[in-house]
Short mmCIF file of C-alpha atoms in Angstrom, two decimals:
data_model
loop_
_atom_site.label_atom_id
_atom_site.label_comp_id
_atom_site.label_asym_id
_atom_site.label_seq_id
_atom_site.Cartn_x
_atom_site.Cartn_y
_atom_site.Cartn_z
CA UNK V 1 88.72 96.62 132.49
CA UNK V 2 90.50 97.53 128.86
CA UNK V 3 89.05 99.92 127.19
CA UNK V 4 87.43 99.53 123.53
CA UNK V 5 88.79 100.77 121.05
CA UNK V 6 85.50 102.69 119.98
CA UNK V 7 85.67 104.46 123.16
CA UNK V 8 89.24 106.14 122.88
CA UNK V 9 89.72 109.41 121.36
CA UNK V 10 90.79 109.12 118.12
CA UNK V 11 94.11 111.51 117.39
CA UNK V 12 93.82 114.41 115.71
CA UNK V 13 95.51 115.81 112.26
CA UNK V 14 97.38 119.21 111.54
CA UNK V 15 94.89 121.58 111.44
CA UNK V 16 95.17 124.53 108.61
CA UNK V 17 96.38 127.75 110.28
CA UNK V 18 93.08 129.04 108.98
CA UNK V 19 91.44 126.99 111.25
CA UNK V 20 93.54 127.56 114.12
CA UNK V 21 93.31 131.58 113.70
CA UNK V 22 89.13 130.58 113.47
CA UNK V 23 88.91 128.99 116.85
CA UNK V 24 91.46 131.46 118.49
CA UNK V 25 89.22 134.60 117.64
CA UNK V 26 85.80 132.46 118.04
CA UNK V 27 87.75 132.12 121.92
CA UNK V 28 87.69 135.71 121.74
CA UNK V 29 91.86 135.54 121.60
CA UNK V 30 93.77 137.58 119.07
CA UNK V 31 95.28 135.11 116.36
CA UNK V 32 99.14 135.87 117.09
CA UNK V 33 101.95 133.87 115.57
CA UNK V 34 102.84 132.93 118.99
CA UNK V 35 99.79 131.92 120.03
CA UNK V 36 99.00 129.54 116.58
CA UNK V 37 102.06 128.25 116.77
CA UNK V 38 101.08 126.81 120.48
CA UNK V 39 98.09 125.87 119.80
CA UNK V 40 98.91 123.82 116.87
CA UNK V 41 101.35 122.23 118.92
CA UNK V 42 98.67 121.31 121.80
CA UNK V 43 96.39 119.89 119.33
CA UNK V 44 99.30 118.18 117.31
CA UNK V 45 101.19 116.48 120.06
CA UNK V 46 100.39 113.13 120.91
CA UNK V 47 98.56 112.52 124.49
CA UNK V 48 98.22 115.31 127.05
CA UNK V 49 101.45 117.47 126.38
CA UNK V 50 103.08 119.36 129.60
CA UNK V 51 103.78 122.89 128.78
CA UNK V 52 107.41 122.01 128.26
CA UNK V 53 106.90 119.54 125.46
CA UNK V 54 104.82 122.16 123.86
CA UNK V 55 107.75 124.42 124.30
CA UNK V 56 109.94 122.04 122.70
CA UNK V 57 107.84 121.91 119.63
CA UNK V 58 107.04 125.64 119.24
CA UNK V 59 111.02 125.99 119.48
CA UNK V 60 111.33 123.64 116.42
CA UNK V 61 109.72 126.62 114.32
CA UNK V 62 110.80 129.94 116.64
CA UNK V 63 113.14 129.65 119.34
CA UNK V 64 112.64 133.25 120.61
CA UNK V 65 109.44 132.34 122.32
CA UNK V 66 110.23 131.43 126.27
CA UNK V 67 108.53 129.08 128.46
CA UNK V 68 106.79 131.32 130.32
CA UNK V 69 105.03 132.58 127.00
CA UNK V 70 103.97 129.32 126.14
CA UNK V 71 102.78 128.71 130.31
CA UNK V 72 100.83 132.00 130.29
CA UNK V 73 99.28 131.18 126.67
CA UNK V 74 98.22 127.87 127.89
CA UNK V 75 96.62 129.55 131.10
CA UNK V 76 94.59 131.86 128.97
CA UNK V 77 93.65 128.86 126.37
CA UNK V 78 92.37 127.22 129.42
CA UNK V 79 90.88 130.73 130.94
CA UNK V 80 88.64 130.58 127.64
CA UNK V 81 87.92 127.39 126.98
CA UNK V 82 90.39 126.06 124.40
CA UNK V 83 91.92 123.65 126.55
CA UNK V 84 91.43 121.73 129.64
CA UNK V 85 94.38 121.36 132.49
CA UNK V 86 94.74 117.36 133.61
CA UNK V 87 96.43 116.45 136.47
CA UNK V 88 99.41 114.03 135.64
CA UNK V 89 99.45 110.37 136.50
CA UNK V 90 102.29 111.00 139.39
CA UNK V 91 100.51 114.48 140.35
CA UNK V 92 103.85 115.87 139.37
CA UNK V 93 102.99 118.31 136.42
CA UNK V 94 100.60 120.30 134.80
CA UNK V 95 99.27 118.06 131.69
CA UNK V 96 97.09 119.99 128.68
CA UNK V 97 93.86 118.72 126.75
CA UNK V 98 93.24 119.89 123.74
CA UNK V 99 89.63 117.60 123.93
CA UNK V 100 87.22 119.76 125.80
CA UNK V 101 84.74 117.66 125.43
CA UNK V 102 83.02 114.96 128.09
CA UNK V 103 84.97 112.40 128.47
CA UNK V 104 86.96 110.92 131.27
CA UNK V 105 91.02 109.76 131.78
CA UNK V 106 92.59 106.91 132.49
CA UNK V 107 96.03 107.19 134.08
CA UNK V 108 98.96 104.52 133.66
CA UNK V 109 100.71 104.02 136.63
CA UNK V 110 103.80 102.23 134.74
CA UNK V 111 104.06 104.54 132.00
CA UNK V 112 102.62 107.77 133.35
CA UNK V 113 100.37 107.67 129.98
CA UNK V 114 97.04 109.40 130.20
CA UNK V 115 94.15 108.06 127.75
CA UNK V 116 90.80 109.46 127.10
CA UNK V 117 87.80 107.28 127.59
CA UNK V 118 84.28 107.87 126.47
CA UNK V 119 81.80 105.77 127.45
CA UNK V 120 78.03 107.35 127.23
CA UNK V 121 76.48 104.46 129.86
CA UNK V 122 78.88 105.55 132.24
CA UNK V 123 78.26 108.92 131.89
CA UNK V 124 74.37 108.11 132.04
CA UNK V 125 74.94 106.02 135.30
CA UNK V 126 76.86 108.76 137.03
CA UNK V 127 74.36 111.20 136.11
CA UNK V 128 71.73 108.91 137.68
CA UNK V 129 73.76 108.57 140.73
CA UNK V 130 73.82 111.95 141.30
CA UNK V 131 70.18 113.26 140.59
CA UNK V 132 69.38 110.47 142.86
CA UNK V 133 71.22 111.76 145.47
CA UNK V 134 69.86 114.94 145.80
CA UNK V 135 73.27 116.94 146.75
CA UNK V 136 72.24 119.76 149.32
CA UNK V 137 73.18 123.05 147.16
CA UNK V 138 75.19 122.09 144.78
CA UNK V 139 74.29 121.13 141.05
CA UNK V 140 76.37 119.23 139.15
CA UNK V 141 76.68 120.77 135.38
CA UNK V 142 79.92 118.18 134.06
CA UNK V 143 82.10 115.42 135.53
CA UNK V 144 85.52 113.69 134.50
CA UNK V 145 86.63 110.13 136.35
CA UNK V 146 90.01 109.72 136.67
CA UNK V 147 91.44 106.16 136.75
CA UNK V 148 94.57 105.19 137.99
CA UNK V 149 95.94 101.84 136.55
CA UNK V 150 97.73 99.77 134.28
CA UNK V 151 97.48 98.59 130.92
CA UNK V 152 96.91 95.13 130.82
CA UNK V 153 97.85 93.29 127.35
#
C-alpha cells in the first residue's frame, strides 16, 4: 500500500524565534539560546532527526554547545510535550518528532527513512477494534502503528 499524498505530513518552514520562544514557555521551558536554537533545528530538519544531526545543525550557528546538551534538551522537550521519541527503522537510534500530533510511521527498510502517515479511517477502525474488545483494565487514550517496509515506485 503507497501512501497518498494527502495523507503525509506536509514539511514545515523556519519558524520566527518569536514563535519558538512562544511554544518553549507555553511548555513551561525557559526560552534559552540553547534551547531555540535546538528546537528550531528539530522542527527545521527534514524527517525524524537523531540527536546528532540536530547537533550538527545547532553547531552550524554555536559550536560551544555539546551533545549531551542537545540529548538532555531533547529529553526534556519530550518530558513536556514538545516532541515525541520514534524508534528508528533498524532499532539502532533514538529518532525525534517534532509532530506531536496523531498520526502513525512508516519505516523504510532500504533507506532507513521514516514517513508520517495520517489516515482518519484507520484511526477510526483501530479505535473500533479496541472499544470492541473490551481490554481488562486498561484504557487506551492514543495509538501510533508502525510499519516496516519499502517504498514501492
Amino acid at each position: 500500500m503507497t501512501p497518498s499524498s494527502d495523507h503525509l505530513h506536509p514539511a514545515v518552514s523556519r519558524p520566527e524565534p518569536a514563535v519558538l520562544q512562544q511554544r518553549l514557555a507555553a511548555a513551561g521551558l525557559r526560552a534559552t539560546h540553547q534551547r531555540i536554537l535546538i528546537l528550531e533545528s528539530l522542527l527545521v530538519l527534514p524527517g525524524h532527526p537523531t540527536a546528532e544531526q540536530v547537533h550538527r545543525q545547532v553547531m552550524a550557528n554555536t559550536p560551544t554547545v555539546s551533545l549531551g546538551t542537545v540529548y538532555k534538551t531533547l529529553d526534556s522537550f519530550v518530558e513536556v510535550g514538545l516532541t515525541k521519541r520514534v524508534a528508528s527503522a533498524d532499532a539502532q537510534c533514538r529518532r525525534y518528532d517534532s509532530d506531536c500530533s496523531e498520526h502513525h510511521h512508516l519505516y523504510c527498510t532500504d533507506t532507513k527513512e521514516i514517513i508520517d502517515y495520517c489516515n482518519p479511517q484507520l484511526d477510526a477502525l483501530i479505535r473500533d477494534f479496541f472499544a470492541k474488545q473490551g481490554l481488562e483494565n486498561f484504557q487506551p487514550h492514543s495509538f501510533s502503528l508502525h510499519i516496516a517496509g519499502t517504498r514501492v515506485s
